[in-house]
Amino acid sequence: GQQVMQIPQYQHVQEGEDFTTYCNSSTTLSNIQWYKQRPGGHPVFLIQLVKSGEVKKQKRLTFQFGEAKKNSSLHITATQTTDVGTYFCAGPSGGSYIPTFGRGTSLIVHP
Amino acid sequence: NAGVTQTPKFQVLKTGQSMTLQCAQDMNHNSMYWYRQDPGMGLRLIYYSASEGTTDKGEVPNGYNVSRLNKREFSLRLESAAPSQTSVYFCASSETGSGGYTFGSGTRLTVV
């Protein structure tokens, strides 16, 4: 079955440093979605990428979808303590519309 | 708008007890989902409903049943709770096949 891997599992950064999490799928994805979950909270939808090679920005967050539509990345520039949380990628493949979620990358920002 | 509302927020059950987790959405979404989240395991799909009147198994359906009562409501039932079902349960909804999911605030279930 489809597998979606995220690395790293955890990342500690000093406030102001950059952060990147990577998402890799064993199969081609029809789209990729990114979510953020604050500690003790619920996942919140951030963005969806659909096109091969697509890049989208939301303020300090940059999302990329790979040319082969099997990988994606989320980059945060100059992290802030409000960026703390777990970032999940999710994507459907094989004709299904149901996305498979990665296990997430937990970001810890030290002030 | 409330979005996706889940009840209860917390629950402690004894092994063998039954309970139903309730979920309602007010966004007129066709699709609804139940996930469980365990430490280090991400979100695993239990059951989903693509539209009113239909339900399908997800990745981890054993020990659960669901009911899509109407377009707004999708409930998850544990008939005989087991300690392995201790988890955080999230309900979500979306337009079928498009856009992101809107999640409820979760139910933290402990089975002792």
mmCIF file with all atom_site columns, C-alpha atoms in Angstrom:
data_model
loop_
_atom_site.group_PDB
_atom_site.id
_atom_site.type_symbol
_atom_site.label_atom_id
_atom_site.label_alt_id
_atom_site.label_comp_id
_atom_site.label_asym_id
_atom_site.label_entity_id
_atom_site.label_seq_id
_atom_site.pdbx_PDB_ins_code
_atom_site.Cartn_x
_atom_site.Cartn_y
_atom_site.Cartn_z
_atom_site.occupancy
_atom_site.B_iso_or_equiv
_atom_site.pdbx_formal_charge
_atom_site.auth_seq_id
_atom_site.auth_comp_id
_atom_site.auth_asym_id
_atom_site.auth_atom_id
_atom_site.pdbx_PDB_model_num
ATOM 1   C CA . GLY A 1 1   ? 0.000   0.000  0.000   1.00 0.00 ? 1   GLY A CA 1
ATOM 2   C CA . GLN A 1 2   ? 0.888   3.629  -0.236  1.00 0.00 ? 2   GLN A CA 1
ATOM 3   C CA . GLN A 1 3   ? 3.400   4.940  2.273   1.00 0.00 ? 3   GLN A CA 1
ATOM 4   C CA . VAL A 1 4   ? 4.078   8.570  3.101   1.00 0.00 ? 4   VAL A CA 1
ATOM 5   C CA . MET A 1 5   ? 7.286   9.212  4.995   1.00 0.00 ? 5   MET A CA 1
ATOM 6   C CA . GLN A 1 6   ? 8.228   12.442 6.726   1.00 0.00 ? 6   GLN A CA 1
ATOM 7   C CA . ILE A 1 7   ? 11.635  13.472 7.934   1.00 0.00 ? 7   ILE A CA 1
ATOM 8   C CA . PRO A 1 8   ? 12.836  14.475 10.375  1.00 0.00 ? 8   PRO A CA 1
ATOM 9   C CA . GLN A 1 9   ? 10.574  13.170 13.139  1.00 0.00 ? 9   GLN A CA 1
ATOM 10  C CA . TYR A 1 10  ? 11.649  15.999 15.445  1.00 0.00 ? 10  TYR A CA 1
ATOM 11  C CA . GLN A 1 11  ? 13.524  19.252 14.903  1.00 0.00 ? 11  GLN A CA 1
ATOM 12  C CA . HIS A 1 12  ? 14.804  21.615 17.553  1.00 0.00 ? 12  HIS A CA 1
ATOM 13  C CA . VAL A 1 13  ? 15.711  25.125 16.389  1.00 0.00 ? 13  VAL A CA 1
ATOM 14  C CA . GLN A 1 14  ? 16.610  28.415 17.961  1.00 0.00 ? 14  GLN A CA 1
ATOM 15  C CA . GLU A 1 15  ? 14.107  31.176 17.329  1.00 0.00 ? 15  GLU A CA 1
ATOM 16  C CA . GLY A 1 16  ? 15.065  32.917 14.108  1.00 0.00 ? 16  GLY A CA 1
ATOM 17  C CA . GLU A 1 17  ? 16.575  29.838 12.454  1.00 0.00 ? 17  GLU A CA 1
ATOM 18  C CA . ASP A 1 18  ? 15.043  28.263 9.375   1.00 0.00 ? 18  ASP A CA 1
ATOM 19  C CA . PHE A 1 19  ? 13.240  24.900 9.351   1.00 0.00 ? 19  PHE A CA 1
ATOM 20  C CA . THR A 1 20  ? 12.453  22.387 6.626   1.00 0.00 ? 20  THR A CA 1
ATOM 21  C CA . THR A 1 21  ? 10.430  19.180 6.701   1.00 0.00 ? 21  THR A CA 1
ATOM 22  C CA . TYR A 1 22  ? 10.346  16.693 3.858   1.00 0.00 ? 22  TYR A CA 1
ATOM 23  C CA . CYS A 1 23  ? 7.588   14.392 2.701   1.00 0.00 ? 23  CYS A CA 1
ATOM 24  C CA . ASN A 1 24  ? 8.176   11.397 0.426   1.00 0.00 ? 24  ASN A CA 1
ATOM 25  C CA . SER A 1 25  ? 5.601   9.045  -1.041  1.00 0.00 ? 25  SER A CA 1
ATOM 26  C CA . SER A 1 26  ? 6.129   5.545  -2.402  1.00 0.00 ? 26  SER A CA 1
ATOM 27  C CA . THR A 1 27  ? 3.587   6.315  -5.154  1.00 0.00 ? 27  THR A CA 1
ATOM 28  C CA . THR A 1 28  ? 2.661   9.301  -7.308  1.00 0.00 ? 28  THR A CA 1
ATOM 29  C CA . LEU A 1 29  ? 0.283   11.665 -5.557  1.00 0.00 ? 29  LEU A CA 1
ATOM 30  C CA . SER A 1 30  ? -2.624  13.485 -7.173  1.00 0.00 ? 30  SER A CA 1
ATOM 31  C CA . ASN A 1 31  ? -2.103  16.322 -4.708  1.00 0.00 ? 31  ASN A CA 1
ATOM 32  C CA . ILE A 1 32  ? -0.329  17.067 -1.439  1.00 0.00 ? 32  ILE A CA 1
ATOM 33  C CA . GLN A 1 33  ? -1.859  18.702 1.596   1.00 0.00 ? 33  GLN A CA 1
ATOM 34  C CA . TRP A 1 34  ? -0.110  20.179 4.620   1.00 0.00 ? 34  TRP A CA 1
ATOM 35  C CA . TYR A 1 35  ? -1.521  20.506 8.124   1.00 0.00 ? 35  TYR A CA 1
ATOM 36  C CA . LYS A 1 36  ? -0.317  22.014 11.390  1.00 0.00 ? 36  LYS A CA 1
ATOM 37  C CA . GLN A 1 37  ? -1.232  20.659 14.792  1.00 0.00 ? 37  GLN A CA 1
ATOM 38  C CA . ARG A 1 38  ? -0.407  22.685 17.883  1.00 0.00 ? 38  ARG A CA 1
ATOM 39  C CA . PRO A 1 39  ? 0.369   20.725 21.079  1.00 0.00 ? 39  PRO A CA 1
ATOM 40  C CA . GLY A 1 40  ? -2.924  19.481 22.517  1.00 0.00 ? 40  GLY A CA 1
ATOM 41  C CA . GLY A 1 41  ? -4.833  20.731 19.488  1.00 0.00 ? 41  GLY A CA 1
ATOM 42  C CA . HIS A 1 42  ? -6.266  19.380 16.290  1.00 0.00 ? 42  HIS A CA 1
ATOM 43  C CA . PRO A 1 43  ? -4.808  19.382 12.765  1.00 0.00 ? 43  PRO A CA 1
ATOM 44  C CA . VAL A 1 44  ? -5.476  22.569 10.828  1.00 0.00 ? 44  VAL A CA 1
ATOM 45  C CA . PHE A 1 45  ? -5.333  22.611 7.038   1.00 0.00 ? 45  PHE A CA 1
ATOM 46  C CA . LEU A 1 46  ? -2.623  24.905 5.683   1.00 0.00 ? 46  LEU A CA 1
ATOM 47  C CA . ILE A 1 47  ? -2.494  24.380 1.929   1.00 0.00 ? 47  ILE A CA 1
ATOM 48  C CA . GLN A 1 48  ? -2.969  22.033 -0.995  1.00 0.00 ? 48  GLN A CA 1
ATOM 49  C CA . LEU A 1 49  ? -0.610  21.701 -3.977  1.00 0.00 ? 49  LEU A CA 1
ATOM 50  C CA . VAL A 1 50  ? -1.780  20.025 -7.149  1.00 0.00 ? 50  VAL A CA 1
ATOM 51  C CA . LYS A 1 51  ? 0.595   20.738 -10.025 1.00 0.00 ? 51  LYS A CA 1
ATOM 52  C CA . SER A 1 52  ? 3.974   19.156 -10.647 1.00 0.00 ? 52  SER A CA 1
ATOM 53  C CA . GLY A 1 53  ? 6.730   21.528 -9.479  1.00 0.00 ? 53  GLY A CA 1
ATOM 54  C CA . GLU A 1 54  ? 4.257   23.872 -7.820  1.00 0.00 ? 54  GLU A CA 1
ATOM 55  C CA . VAL A 1 55  ? 5.542   26.342 -5.227  1.00 0.00 ? 55  VAL A CA 1
ATOM 56  C CA . LYS A 1 56  ? 3.268   28.320 -2.928  1.00 0.00 ? 56  LYS A CA 1
ATOM 57  C CA . LYS A 1 57  ? 4.058   30.787 -0.168  1.00 0.00 ? 57  LYS A CA 1
ATOM 58  C CA . GLN A 1 58  ? 2.183   31.830 2.936   1.00 0.00 ? 58  GLN A CA 1
ATOM 59  C CA . LYS A 1 59  ? 4.123   34.599 4.661   1.00 0.00 ? 59  LYS A CA 1
ATOM 60  C CA . ARG A 1 60  ? 7.223   32.826 6.065   1.00 0.00 ? 60  ARG A CA 1
ATOM 61  C CA . LEU A 1 61  ? 6.094   29.359 4.885   1.00 0.00 ? 61  LEU A CA 1
ATOM 62  C CA . THR A 1 62  ? 7.098   27.992 1.469   1.00 0.00 ? 62  THR A CA 1
ATOM 63  C CA . PHE A 1 63  ? 5.569   24.783 0.140   1.00 0.00 ? 63  PHE A CA 1
ATOM 64  C CA . GLN A 1 64  ? 6.921   22.813 -2.809  1.00 0.00 ? 64  GLN A CA 1
ATOM 65  C CA . PHE A 1 65  ? 5.549   19.857 -4.746  1.00 0.00 ? 65  PHE A CA 1
ATOM 66  C CA . GLY A 1 66  ? 8.133   17.774 -6.573  1.00 0.00 ? 66  GLY A CA 1
ATOM 67  C CA . GLU A 1 67  ? 8.322   17.408 -10.335 1.00 0.00 ? 67  GLU A CA 1
ATOM 68  C CA . ALA A 1 68  ? 7.486   13.698 -10.103 1.00 0.00 ? 68  ALA A CA 1
ATOM 69  C CA . LYS A 1 69  ? 4.662   14.418 -7.619  1.00 0.00 ? 69  LYS A CA 1
ATOM 70  C CA . LYS A 1 70  ? 6.160   11.954 -5.141  1.00 0.00 ? 70  LYS A CA 1
ATOM 71  C CA . ASN A 1 71  ? 7.721   14.396 -2.719  1.00 0.00 ? 71  ASN A CA 1
ATOM 72  C CA . SER A 1 72  ? 7.077   17.724 -1.087  1.00 0.00 ? 72  SER A CA 1
ATOM 73  C CA . SER A 1 73  ? 8.666   20.097 1.378   1.00 0.00 ? 73  SER A CA 1
ATOM 74  C CA . LEU A 1 74  ? 7.657   22.795 3.819   1.00 0.00 ? 74  LEU A CA 1
ATOM 75  C CA . HIS A 1 75  ? 10.205  25.478 4.636   1.00 0.00 ? 75  HIS A CA 1
ATOM 76  C CA . ILE A 1 76  ? 9.753   28.045 7.396   1.00 0.00 ? 76  ILE A CA 1
ATOM 77  C CA . THR A 1 77  ? 11.998  31.098 7.321   1.00 0.00 ? 77  THR A CA 1
ATOM 78  C CA . ALA A 1 78  ? 13.052  32.720 10.597  1.00 0.00 ? 78  ALA A CA 1
ATOM 79  C CA . THR A 1 79  ? 11.040  30.529 12.950  1.00 0.00 ? 79  THR A CA 1
ATOM 80  C CA . GLN A 1 80  ? 9.015   32.037 15.762  1.00 0.00 ? 80  GLN A CA 1
ATOM 81  C CA . THR A 1 81  ? 7.696   30.432 18.929  1.00 0.00 ? 81  THR A CA 1
ATOM 82  C CA . THR A 1 82  ? 4.229   30.505 17.372  1.00 0.00 ? 82  THR A CA 1
ATOM 83  C CA . ASP A 1 83  ? 5.478   28.002 14.764  1.00 0.00 ? 83  ASP A CA 1
ATOM 84  C CA . VAL A 1 84  ? 5.733   25.269 17.413  1.00 0.00 ? 84  VAL A CA 1
ATOM 85  C CA . GLY A 1 85  ? 3.696   22.192 16.525  1.00 0.00 ? 85  GLY A CA 1
ATOM 86  C CA . THR A 1 86  ? 3.612   19.090 14.387  1.00 0.00 ? 86  THR A CA 1
ATOM 87  C CA . TYR A 1 87  ? 3.450   19.476 10.624  1.00 0.00 ? 87  TYR A CA 1
ATOM 88  C CA . PHE A 1 88  ? 1.779   16.714 8.635   1.00 0.00 ? 88  PHE A CA 1
ATOM 89  C CA . CYS A 1 89  ? 1.735   16.073 4.927   1.00 0.00 ? 89  CYS A CA 1
ATOM 90  C CA . ALA A 1 90  ? -1.001  13.995 3.338   1.00 0.00 ? 90  ALA A CA 1
ATOM 91  C CA . GLY A 1 91  ? -1.710  12.876 -0.179  1.00 0.00 ? 91  GLY A CA 1
ATOM 92  C CA . PRO A 1 92  ? -3.973  10.521 -2.135  1.00 0.00 ? 92  PRO A CA 1
ATOM 93  C CA . SER A 1 93  ? -2.783  8.169  -4.825  1.00 0.00 ? 93  SER A CA 1
ATOM 94  C CA . GLY A 1 94  ? -3.922  5.254  -6.965  1.00 0.00 ? 94  GLY A CA 1
ATOM 95  C CA . GLY A 1 95  ? -7.229  6.798  -7.949  1.00 0.00 ? 95  GLY A CA 1
ATOM 96  C CA . SER A 1 96  ? -8.427  7.186  -4.377  1.00 0.00 ? 96  SER A CA 1
ATOM 97  C CA . TYR A 1 97  ? -9.356  10.630 -3.090  1.00 0.00 ? 97  TYR A CA 1
ATOM 98  C CA . ILE A 1 98  ? -8.526  9.621  0.488   1.00 0.00 ? 98  ILE A CA 1
ATOM 99  C CA . PRO A 1 99  ? -5.100  10.991 1.512   1.00 0.00 ? 99  PRO A CA 1
ATOM 100 C CA . THR A 1 100 ? -2.583  8.980  3.477   1.00 0.00 ? 100 THR A CA 1
ATOM 101 C CA . PHE A 1 101 ? -1.022  11.016 6.270   1.00 0.00 ? 101 PHE A CA 1
ATOM 102 C CA . GLY A 1 102 ? 2.648   11.051 7.118   1.00 0.00 ? 102 GLY A CA 1
ATOM 103 C CA . ARG A 1 103 ? 3.621   10.655 10.765  1.00 0.00 ? 103 ARG A CA 1
ATOM 104 C CA . GLY A 1 104 ? 4.512   14.306 11.046  1.00 0.00 ? 104 GLY A CA 1
ATOM 105 C CA . THR A 1 105 ? 7.504   16.423 11.982  1.00 0.00 ? 105 THR A CA 1
ATOM 106 C CA . SER A 1 106 ? 7.421   18.033 15.412  1.00 0.00 ? 106 SER A CA 1
ATOM 107 C CA . LEU A 1 107 ? 9.016   21.479 15.496  1.00 0.00 ? 107 LEU A CA 1
ATOM 108 C CA . ILE A 1 108 ? 10.341  22.778 18.798  1.00 0.00 ? 108 ILE A CA 1
ATOM 109 C CA . VAL A 1 109 ? 11.450  26.418 18.821  1.00 0.00 ? 109 VAL A CA 1
ATOM 110 C CA . HIS A 1 110 ? 13.713  27.591 21.621  1.00 0.00 ? 110 HIS A CA 1
ATOM 111 C CA . PRO A 1 111 ? 13.451  31.301 22.454  1.00 0.00 ? 111 PRO A CA 1
ATOM 112 C CA . ASN B 2 1   ? -19.854 28.770 11.932  1.00 0.00 ? 1   ASN B CA 1
ATOM 113 C CA . ALA B 2 2   ? -18.898 26.012 14.347  1.00 0.00 ? 2   ALA B CA 1
ATOM 114 C CA . GLY B 2 3   ? -17.178 23.853 11.717  1.00 0.00 ? 3   GLY B CA 1
ATOM 115 C CA . VAL B 2 4   ? -16.826 20.291 13.038  1.00 0.00 ? 4   VAL B CA 1
ATOM 116 C CA . THR B 2 5   ? -18.107 19.606 16.539  1.00 0.00 ? 5   THR B CA 1
ATOM 117 C CA . GLN B 2 6   ? -17.163 16.475 18.464  1.00 0.00 ? 6   GLN B CA 1
ATOM 118 C CA . THR B 2 7   ? -18.546 15.203 21.740  1.00 0.00 ? 7   THR B CA 1
ATOM 119 C CA . PRO B 2 8   ? -17.443 14.270 24.301  1.00 0.00 ? 8   PRO B CA 1
ATOM 120 C CA . LYS B 2 9   ? -14.011 15.917 24.630  1.00 0.00 ? 9   LYS B CA 1
ATOM 121 C CA . PHE B 2 10  ? -12.791 13.425 27.246  1.00 0.00 ? 10  PHE B CA 1
ATOM 122 C CA . GLN B 2 11  ? -13.963 9.950  28.233  1.00 0.00 ? 11  GLN B CA 1
ATOM 123 C CA . VAL B 2 12  ? -12.739 7.152  30.471  1.00 0.00 ? 12  VAL B CA 1
ATOM 124 C CA . LEU B 2 13  ? -14.171 3.692  29.863  1.00 0.00 ? 13  LEU B CA 1
ATOM 125 C CA . LYS B 2 14  ? -13.723 0.352  31.517  1.00 0.00 ? 14  LYS B CA 1
ATOM 126 C CA . THR B 2 15  ? -12.740 -2.585 29.336  1.00 0.00 ? 15  THR B CA 1
ATOM 127 C CA . GLY B 2 16  ? -15.840 -4.060 27.737  1.00 0.00 ? 16  GLY B CA 1
ATOM 128 C CA . GLN B 2 17  ? -17.973 -0.932 27.998  1.00 0.00 ? 17  GLN B CA 1
ATOM 129 C CA . SER B 2 18  ? -19.510 0.613  24.924  1.00 0.00 ? 18  SER B CA 1
ATOM 130 C CA . MET B 2 19  ? -19.830 4.207  23.833  1.00 0.00 ? 19  MET B CA 1
ATOM 131 C CA . THR B 2 20  ? -20.598 6.393  20.834  1.00 0.00 ? 20  THR B CA 1
ATOM 132 C CA . LEU B 2 21  ? -18.551 9.375  19.758  1.00 0.00 ? 21  LEU B CA 1
ATOM 133 C CA . GLN B 2 22  ? -20.634 12.047 18.096  1.00 0.00 ? 22  GLN B CA 1
ATOM 134 C CA . CYS B 2 23  ? -19.594 14.322 15.243  1.00 0.00 ? 23  CYS B CA 1
ATOM 135 C CA . ALA B 2 24  ? -21.498 17.032 13.404  1.00 0.00 ? 24  ALA B CA 1
ATOM 136 C CA . GLN B 2 25  ? -20.438 19.480 10.708  1.00 0.00 ? 25  GLN B CA 1
ATOM 137 C CA . ASP B 2 26  ? -22.197 22.587 9.478   1.00 0.00 ? 26  ASP B CA 1
ATOM 138 C CA . MET B 2 27  ? -20.202 23.203 6.275   1.00 0.00 ? 27  MET B CA 1
ATOM 139 C CA . ASN B 2 28  ? -22.461 21.150 4.002   1.00 0.00 ? 28  ASN B CA 1
ATOM 140 C CA . HIS B 2 29  ? -19.564 18.796 3.214   1.00 0.00 ? 29  HIS B CA 1
ATOM 141 C CA . ASN B 2 30  ? -20.357 15.486 1.563   1.00 0.00 ? 30  ASN B CA 1
ATOM 142 C CA . SER B 2 31  ? -17.495 13.470 3.056   1.00 0.00 ? 31  SER B CA 1
ATOM 143 C CA . MET B 2 32  ? -16.804 12.735 6.701   1.00 0.00 ? 32  MET B CA 1
ATOM 144 C CA . TYR B 2 33  ? -14.044 10.749 8.392   1.00 0.00 ? 33  TYR B CA 1
ATOM 145 C CA . TRP B 2 34  ? -12.963 9.248  11.667  1.00 0.00 ? 34  TRP B CA 1
ATOM 146 C CA . TYR B 2 35  ? -9.261  9.101  12.552  1.00 0.00 ? 35  TYR B CA 1
ATOM 147 C CA . ARG B 2 36  ? -7.336  7.942  15.561  1.00 0.00 ? 36  ARG B CA 1
ATOM 148 C CA . GLN B 2 37  ? -4.035  9.484  16.581  1.00 0.00 ? 37  GLN B CA 1
ATOM 149 C CA . ASP B 2 38  ? -1.497  7.645  18.686  1.00 0.00 ? 38  ASP B CA 1
ATOM 150 C CA . PRO B 2 39  ? 1.959   8.944  19.674  1.00 0.00 ? 39  PRO B CA 1
ATOM 151 C CA . GLY B 2 40  ? 4.394   8.592  16.803  1.00 0.00 ? 40  GLY B CA 1
ATOM 152 C CA . MET B 2 41  ? 1.782   7.012  14.522  1.00 0.00 ? 41  MET B CA 1
ATOM 153 C CA . GLY B 2 42  ? 0.289   10.033 12.838  1.00 0.00 ? 42  GLY B CA 1
ATOM 154 C CA . LEU B 2 43  ? -3.360  9.964  11.812  1.00 0.00 ? 43  LEU B CA 1
ATOM 155 C CA . ARG B 2 44  ? -4.870  6.617  10.864  1.00 0.00 ? 44  ARG B CA 1
ATOM 156 C CA . LEU B 2 45  ? -8.214  6.387  9.120   1.00 0.00 ? 45  LEU B CA 1
ATOM 157 C CA . ILE B 2 46  ? -10.814 4.238  10.867  1.00 0.00 ? 46  ILE B CA 1
ATOM 158 C CA . TYR B 2 47  ? -13.889 4.724  8.674   1.00 0.00 ? 47  TYR B CA 1
ATOM 159 C CA . TYR B 2 48  ? -15.129 7.279  6.199   1.00 0.00 ? 48  TYR B CA 1
ATOM 160 C CA . SER B 2 49  ? -18.343 8.249  4.479   1.00 0.00 ? 49  SER B CA 1
ATOM 161 C CA . ALA B 2 50  ? -18.208 9.701  0.987   1.00 0.00 ? 50  ALA B CA 1
ATOM 162 C CA . SER B 2 51  ? -21.826 10.765 1.109   1.00 0.00 ? 51  SER B CA 1
ATOM 163 C CA . GLU B 2 52  ? -24.980 10.378 3.123   1.00 0.00 ? 52  GLU B CA 1
ATOM 164 C CA . GLY B 2 53  ? -25.940 6.714  3.280   1.00 0.00 ? 53  GLY B CA 1
ATOM 165 C CA . THR B 2 54  ? -22.509 5.275  2.497   1.00 0.00 ? 54  THR B CA 1
ATOM 166 C CA . THR B 2 55  ? -19.665 4.183  4.751   1.00 0.00 ? 55  THR B CA 1
ATOM 167 C CA . ASP B 2 56  ? -16.350 2.454  4.042   1.00 0.00 ? 56  ASP B CA 1
ATOM 168 C CA . LYS B 2 57  ? -13.555 0.938  6.056   1.00 0.00 ? 57  LYS B CA 1
ATOM 169 C CA . GLY B 2 58  ? -10.270 2.721  6.412   1.00 0.00 ? 58  GLY B CA 1
ATOM 170 C CA . GLU B 2 59  ? -6.898  1.485  7.579   1.00 0.00 ? 59  GLU B CA 1
ATOM 171 C CA . VAL B 2 60  ? -7.852  0.400  11.127  1.00 0.00 ? 60  VAL B CA 1
ATOM 172 C CA . PRO B 2 61  ? -11.603 -0.441 11.292  1.00 0.00 ? 61  PRO B CA 1
ATOM 173 C CA . ASN B 2 62  ? -11.525 -3.447 13.633  1.00 0.00 ? 62  ASN B CA 1
ATOM 174 C CA . GLY B 2 63  ? -13.466 -2.887 16.862  1.00 0.00 ? 63  GLY B CA 1
ATOM 175 C CA . TYR B 2 64  ? -15.436 0.070  15.508  1.00 0.00 ? 64  TYR B CA 1
ATOM 176 C CA . ASN B 2 65  ? -18.722 0.755  13.759  1.00 0.00 ? 65  ASN B CA 1
ATOM 177 C CA . VAL B 2 66  ? -20.024 3.948  12.218  1.00 0.00 ? 66  VAL B CA 1
ATOM 178 C CA . SER B 2 67  ? -23.316 5.515  11.251  1.00 0.00 ? 67  SER B CA 1
ATOM 179 C CA . ARG B 2 68  ? -23.858 8.368  8.799   1.00 0.00 ? 68  ARG B CA 1
ATOM 180 C CA . LEU B 2 69  ? -27.070 9.561  10.305  1.00 0.00 ? 69  LEU B CA 1
ATOM 181 C CA . ASN B 2 70  ? -27.587 12.378 7.801   1.00 0.00 ? 70  ASN B CA 1
ATOM 182 C CA . LYS B 2 71  ? -25.396 14.762 5.851   1.00 0.00 ? 71  LYS B CA 1
ATOM 183 C CA . ARG B 2 72  ? -24.342 16.594 9.009   1.00 0.00 ? 72  ARG B CA 1
ATOM 184 C CA . GLU B 2 73  ? -23.709 13.753 11.458  1.00 0.00 ? 73  GLU B CA 1
ATOM 185 C CA . PHE B 2 74  ? -21.267 10.842 11.516  1.00 0.00 ? 74  PHE B CA 1
ATOM 186 C CA . SER B 2 75  ? -20.944 8.786  14.684  1.00 0.00 ? 75  SER B CA 1
ATOM 187 C CA . LEU B 2 76  ? -18.317 6.251  15.769  1.00 0.00 ? 76  LEU B CA 1
ATOM 188 C CA . ARG B 2 77  ? -19.254 3.391  18.095  1.00 0.00 ? 77  ARG B CA 1
ATOM 189 C CA . LEU B 2 78  ? -17.054 1.193  20.224  1.00 0.00 ? 78  LEU B CA 1
ATOM 190 C CA . GLU B 2 79  ? -19.118 -1.889 21.078  1.00 0.00 ? 79  GLU B CA 1
ATOM 191 C CA . SER B 2 80  ? -16.696 -3.425 23.578  1.00 0.00 ? 80  SER B CA 1
ATOM 192 C CA . ALA B 2 81  ? -13.854 -1.098 24.449  1.00 0.00 ? 81  ALA B CA 1
ATOM 193 C CA . ALA B 2 82  ? -10.321 -2.458 24.803  1.00 0.00 ? 82  ALA B CA 1
ATOM 194 C CA . PRO B 2 83  ? -7.193  -0.794 26.238  1.00 0.00 ? 83  PRO B CA 1
ATOM 195 C CA . SER B 2 84  ? -5.716  -0.795 22.701  1.00 0.00 ? 84  SER B CA 1
ATOM 196 C CA . GLN B 2 85  ? -8.438  1.696  21.764  1.00 0.00 ? 85  GLN B CA 1
ATOM 197 C CA . THR B 2 86  ? -7.009  4.293  24.124  1.00 0.00 ? 86  THR B CA 1
ATOM 198 C CA . SER B 2 87  ? -6.295  7.139  21.740  1.00 0.00 ? 87  SER B CA 1
ATOM 199 C CA . VAL B 2 88  ? -7.280  10.582 20.545  1.00 0.00 ? 88  VAL B CA 1
ATOM 200 C CA . TYR B 2 89  ? -10.119 10.408 18.036  1.00 0.00 ? 89  TYR B CA 1
ATOM 201 C CA . PHE B 2 90  ? -10.662 13.083 15.426  1.00 0.00 ? 90  PHE B CA 1
ATOM 202 C CA . CYS B 2 91  ? -13.633 13.563 13.173  1.00 0.00 ? 91  CYS B CA 1
ATOM 203 C CA . ALA B 2 92  ? -13.121 15.492 9.933   1.00 0.00 ? 92  ALA B CA 1
ATOM 204 C CA . SER B 2 93  ? -15.110 16.599 6.925   1.00 0.00 ? 93  SER B CA 1
ATOM 205 C CA . SER B 2 94  ? -14.360 17.733 3.399   1.00 0.00 ? 94  SER B CA 1
ATOM 206 C CA . GLU B 2 95  ? -15.813 18.200 -0.016  1.00 0.00 ? 95  GLU B CA 1
ATOM 207 C CA . THR B 2 96  ? -15.445 14.824 -1.694  1.00 0.00 ? 96  THR B CA 1
ATOM 208 C CA . GLY B 2 97  ? -12.190 14.639 -3.605  1.00 0.00 ? 97  GLY B CA 1
ATOM 209 C CA . SER B 2 98  ? -11.187 18.264 -3.247  1.00 0.00 ? 98  SER B CA 1
ATOM 210 C CA . GLY B 2 99  ? -9.723  20.637 -0.724  1.00 0.00 ? 99  GLY B CA 1
ATOM 211 C CA . GLY B 2 100 ? -8.405  20.086 2.726   1.00 0.00 ? 100 GLY B CA 1
ATOM 212 C CA . TYR B 2 101 ? -10.019 18.494 5.708   1.00 0.00 ? 101 TYR B CA 1
ATOM 213 C CA . THR B 2 102 ? -11.614 20.391 8.580   1.00 0.00 ? 102 THR B CA 1
ATOM 214 C CA . PHE B 2 103 ? -11.002 18.573 11.840  1.00 0.00 ? 103 PHE B CA 1
ATOM 215 C CA . GLY B 2 104 ? -12.947 18.629 15.069  1.00 0.00 ? 104 GLY B CA 1
ATOM 216 C CA . SER B 2 105 ? -11.208 19.335 18.361  1.00 0.00 ? 105 SER B CA 1
ATOM 217 C CA . GLY B 2 106 ? -10.913 15.640 19.218  1.00 0.00 ? 106 GLY B CA 1
ATOM 218 C CA . THR B 2 107 ? -12.033 13.150 21.858  1.00 0.00 ? 107 THR B CA 1
ATOM 219 C CA . ARG B 2 108 ? -9.433  11.911 24.287  1.00 0.00 ? 108 ARG B CA 1
ATOM 220 C CA . LEU B 2 109 ? -10.456 8.349  25.188  1.00 0.00 ? 109 LEU B CA 1
ATOM 221 C CA . THR B 2 110 ? -8.859  6.205  27.871  1.00 0.00 ? 110 THR B CA 1
ATOM 222 C CA . VAL B 2 111 ? -9.843  2.570  28.301  1.00 0.00 ? 111 VAL B CA 1
ATOM 223 C CA . VAL B 2 112 ? -8.798  1.040  31.600  1.00 0.00 ? 112 VAL B CA 1
#
